[in-house]
Coordinates of C-alpha atoms in Angstrom, one line a residue:
M1295 CA -27.7 5.9 19.5
G1296 CA -26.6 2.3 19.6
L1297 CA -27.7 1.8 16.1
Y1298 CA -25.7 4.6 14.9
E1299 CA -22.5 3.3 16.7
N1300 CA -23.0 -0.1 15.2
K1301 CA -23.4 1.2 11.7
R1302 CA -20.2 3.4 12.1
I1303 CA -18.3 0.3 13.5
Y1304 CA -19.5 -1.7 10.3
L1305 CA -18.7 1.2 7.9
E1306 CA -15.0 1.5 9.6
K1307 CA -14.6 -2.5 9.4
S1308 CA -15.7 -2.3 5.7
M1309 CA -13.3 0.4 5.0
G1310 CA -10.4 -1.4 6.6
L1311 CA -11.3 -4.4 4.7
F1312 CA -11.0 -2.7 1.3
L1313 CA -8.0 -0.8 2.3
A1314 CA -6.3 -4.3 3.3
L1315 CA -7.3 -5.5 0.0
A1316 CA -5.6 -2.5 -1.7
F1317 CA -2.5 -3.4 0.3
F1318 CA -2.6 -7.2 -0.7
W1319 CA -3.3 -6.3 -4.3
M1320 CA -0.3 -3.8 -4.6
P1321 CA 2.5 -6.0 -5.6
L1322 CA 0.0 -8.0 -7.9
G1323 CA -1.0 -5.1 -10.2
T1324 CA -2.2 -1.7 -10.7
T1325 CA -5.8 -1.8 -11.3
P1326 CA -7.1 -4.1 -8.4
P1327 CA -5.4 -2.0 -5.7
V1328 CA -7.0 1.4 -7.1
I1329 CA -10.1 -0.1 -7.2
A1330 CA -10.3 -1.5 -3.6
G1331 CA -8.6 1.8 -2.6
L1332 CA -11.4 4.1 -4.3
I1333 CA -14.3 1.7 -2.7
A1334 CA -12.4 2.6 0.7
V1335 CA -12.3 6.2 0.0
L1336 CA -16.2 6.1 -1.2
I1337 CA -17.0 4.5 2.3
W1338 CA -14.7 7.1 4.0
L1339 CA -16.5 10.1 2.2
M1340 CA -20.1 8.8 2.7
S1341 CA -19.8 7.7 6.3
G1342 CA -18.8 11.2 7.5
I1343 CA -15.5 9.7 8.7
A1344 CA -13.7 11.8 6.4
L1345 CA -14.7 15.1 8.4
Q1346 CA -13.2 13.7 11.5
T1347 CA -10.0 12.4 9.6
M1348 CA -9.3 16.1 8.2
H1349 CA -9.9 17.6 11.6
D1350 CA -7.5 15.2 13.3
F1351 CA -5.0 15.3 10.4
F1352 CA -4.6 19.1 10.9
K1353 CA -4.0 18.6 14.7
K1354 CA -1.2 16.4 14.1
P1355 CA 2.4 18.1 13.9
W1356 CA 3.0 16.8 10.4
G1357 CA -0.5 17.7 9.0
Y1358 CA 0.1 21.2 7.4
P1359 CA 3.8 20.3 6.4
V1360 CA 2.4 17.5 4.2
L1361 CA 0.3 20.1 2.2
P1362 CA 3.2 21.6 0.2
F1363 CA 4.0 18.1 -1.0
I1364 CA 0.6 17.4 -2.1
M1365 CA 0.5 20.7 -4.0
L1366 CA 3.9 20.5 -5.5
P1367 CA 3.2 18.3 -8.6
W1368 CA 0.5 21.0 -9.5
I1369 CA 3.1 23.9 -8.7
G1370 CA 5.4 22.2 -11.2
L1371 CA 3.0 22.6 -13.9
L1372 CA 3.8 26.2 -13.9
Y1373 CA 7.3 25.8 -15.1
T1374 CA 7.3 22.3 -16.8
P1375 CA 8.1 22.1 -20.5
D1376 CA 5.3 19.3 -20.8
P1377 CA 2.4 20.6 -18.9
A1378 CA -0.2 18.7 -21.1
G1379 CA 1.7 15.3 -21.1
L1380 CA 3.8 14.0 -18.3
G1381 CA 3.3 17.1 -16.2
I1382 CA -0.6 16.6 -16.0
D1383 CA -0.2 13.2 -15.9
Y1384 CA 2.0 13.3 -12.7
A1385 CA -0.1 15.9 -11.0
G1386 CA -3.1 13.7 -11.4
K1387 CA -1.5 11.0 -9.4
S1388 CA -1.8 13.2 -6.2
Y1389 CA -5.1 11.6 -5.6
Y1390 CA -2.9 8.8 -4.1
W1391 CA -2.8 11.3 -1.1
I1392 CA -6.5 10.6 -0.4
F1393 CA -5.6 6.9 0.1
G1394 CA -3.2 8.1 2.7
L1395 CA -5.8 9.9 4.5
V1396 CA -8.1 6.8 4.5
A1397 CA -5.2 4.8 5.8
A1398 CA -4.7 7.5 8.5
A1399 CA -8.5 7.1 9.5
V1400 CA -8.1 3.3 9.6
V1401 CA -5.0 3.1 11.8
A1402 CA -6.2 5.9 14.1
R1403 CA -8.8 3.2 15.5
K1404 CA -6.9 0.0 15.1
R1405 CA -3.3 -1.3 15.1
P1406 CA -1.9 -0.8 11.4
E1407 CA -0.1 -4.1 11.4
Y1408 CA -2.9 -5.9 9.6
L1409 CA -2.2 -3.6 6.5
L1410 CA 1.4 -4.5 6.6
C1411 CA 0.7 -8.3 6.7
A1412 CA -1.8 -7.9 3.8
F1413 CA 1.0 -6.3 1.8
L1414 CA 3.6 -9.2 2.7
A1415 CA 1.0 -11.8 2.1
G1416 CA 0.4 -10.2 -1.5
L1417 CA 4.2 -10.0 -2.1
F1418 CA 4.5 -13.7 -1.1
V1419 CA 1.7 -14.8 -3.3
N1420 CA 3.1 -12.9 -6.3
A1421 CA 6.7 -14.2 -5.6
L1422 CA 5.2 -17.7 -5.8
I1423 CA 3.9 -16.9 -9.3
G1424 CA 7.0 -15.3 -10.2
F1425 CA 8.7 -18.7 -9.4
S1426 CA 6.3 -20.5 -11.6
Q1427 CA 7.1 -18.3 -14.5
A1428 CA 10.6 -18.9 -14.0
L1429 CA 10.0 -22.7 -14.1
M1430 CA 8.0 -22.1 -17.2
L1431 CA 5.0 -23.5 -15.3
L1432 CA 3.2 -20.2 -16.1
P1433 CA 3.6 -17.6 -18.9
S1434 CA 6.0 -14.8 -18.0
R1435 CA 4.9 -11.0 -18.8
G1436 CA 7.9 -9.5 -20.8
G1437 CA 10.2 -12.3 -19.7
F1438 CA 10.6 -10.5 -16.1
N1439 CA 9.0 -13.3 -14.1
S1440 CA 7.1 -10.5 -12.2
G1441 CA 4.3 -12.4 -11.4
L1442 CA 0.8 -10.6 -12.2
G1443 CA 2.6 -7.3 -12.0
R1444 CA 3.2 -5.1 -15.0
G1445 CA 7.1 -5.0 -14.7
Y1446 CA 10.1 -5.0 -12.5
S1447 CA 10.7 -1.5 -11.4
T1448 CA 8.0 -0.9 -8.7
L1449 CA 8.1 -4.7 -7.7
S1450 CA 11.8 -4.5 -6.9
A1451 CA 11.1 -1.6 -4.5
Y1452 CA 8.3 -3.6 -2.9
L1453 CA 10.4 -6.7 -2.6
V1454 CA 13.4 -4.7 -0.9
L1455 CA 10.7 -3.2 1.5
G1456 CA 9.3 -6.7 2.3
F1457 CA 12.7 -8.1 2.9
I1458 CA 13.5 -5.1 5.3
T1459 CA 10.3 -5.6 7.1
A1460 CA 10.7 -9.5 7.5
A1461 CA 14.2 -8.7 8.8
F1462 CA 13.1 -6.3 11.2
Y1463 CA 10.4 -8.9 12.6
F1464 CA 13.2 -11.5 12.5
N1465 CA 15.3 -9.4 14.7
K1466 CA 12.5 -8.4 17.1
T1467 CA 11.1 -12.0 17.8
S1468 CA 12.8 -14.6 20.1
D1469 CA 10.3 -17.4 19.2
N1470 CA 12.3 -19.8 17.0
K1471 CA 9.2 -20.7 15.0
L1472 CA 8.5 -17.2 14.0
K1473 CA 12.2 -16.7 13.3
A1474 CA 12.1 -19.5 10.8
F1475 CA 8.8 -17.9 9.5
W1476 CA 10.4 -14.5 8.9
A1477 CA 13.7 -16.0 7.5
A1478 CA 11.5 -17.9 4.9
L1479 CA 9.8 -14.7 3.8
M1480 CA 13.2 -12.9 3.4
G1481 CA 14.6 -15.8 1.5
T1482 CA 11.3 -15.7 -0.8
Y1483 CA 11.5 -12.0 -1.4
F1484 CA 15.4 -12.3 -2.0
L1485 CA 15.0 -14.9 -4.7
H1486 CA 12.2 -13.3 -6.3
L1487 CA 14.3 -10.1 -6.6
V1488 CA 17.1 -12.2 -8.1
I1489 CA 14.9 -13.7 -10.7
L1490 CA 13.3 -10.7 -11.9
S1491 CA 15.9 -10.1 -14.8
G1492 CA 15.6 -6.5 -14.4
R1493 CA 18.5 -3.9 -13.6
T1494 CA 16.7 -2.6 -10.7
G1495 CA 16.6 -6.1 -9.1

């Protein structure tokens, strides 16, 4: 029994690690977070944690109401004028909901702040790369100074989310050193938003 419990703890930690990597890579590109997320999904499925997660999911008051949102893109294929093109492409993205279930399994067992910290760290690293591109120390992709990401549209939303999150923690803490840290993060995200050269920014 102890061996089984140790194995389960190891699998849960591994799942949490790959999920954190997915959050870290989110601002830095598309393929790395998907790969890290898929590894977390495989661990989730093969470990048996998936069955417990699904059971817990439908016990939540928001469990069943989420299902129509998952099915909506597929229902949309019935009336879209482009079912074979953008329609199926958009519906295929519903696999991202599986990542949400894995995240729910992870945060059910530990505090989710480390996932948020991983995301903010990735956003910060990408901003530093973006500044280097603006200073012409590194080549820019499409002239947008978007770091390692493909473009500015999604990154703009990430930066706004990062700024709001840092502002929340800035307001929450009374420690001056932590306030300076969160203020520096806000400034970094804001400046990166400014230099993106995109309409969204």
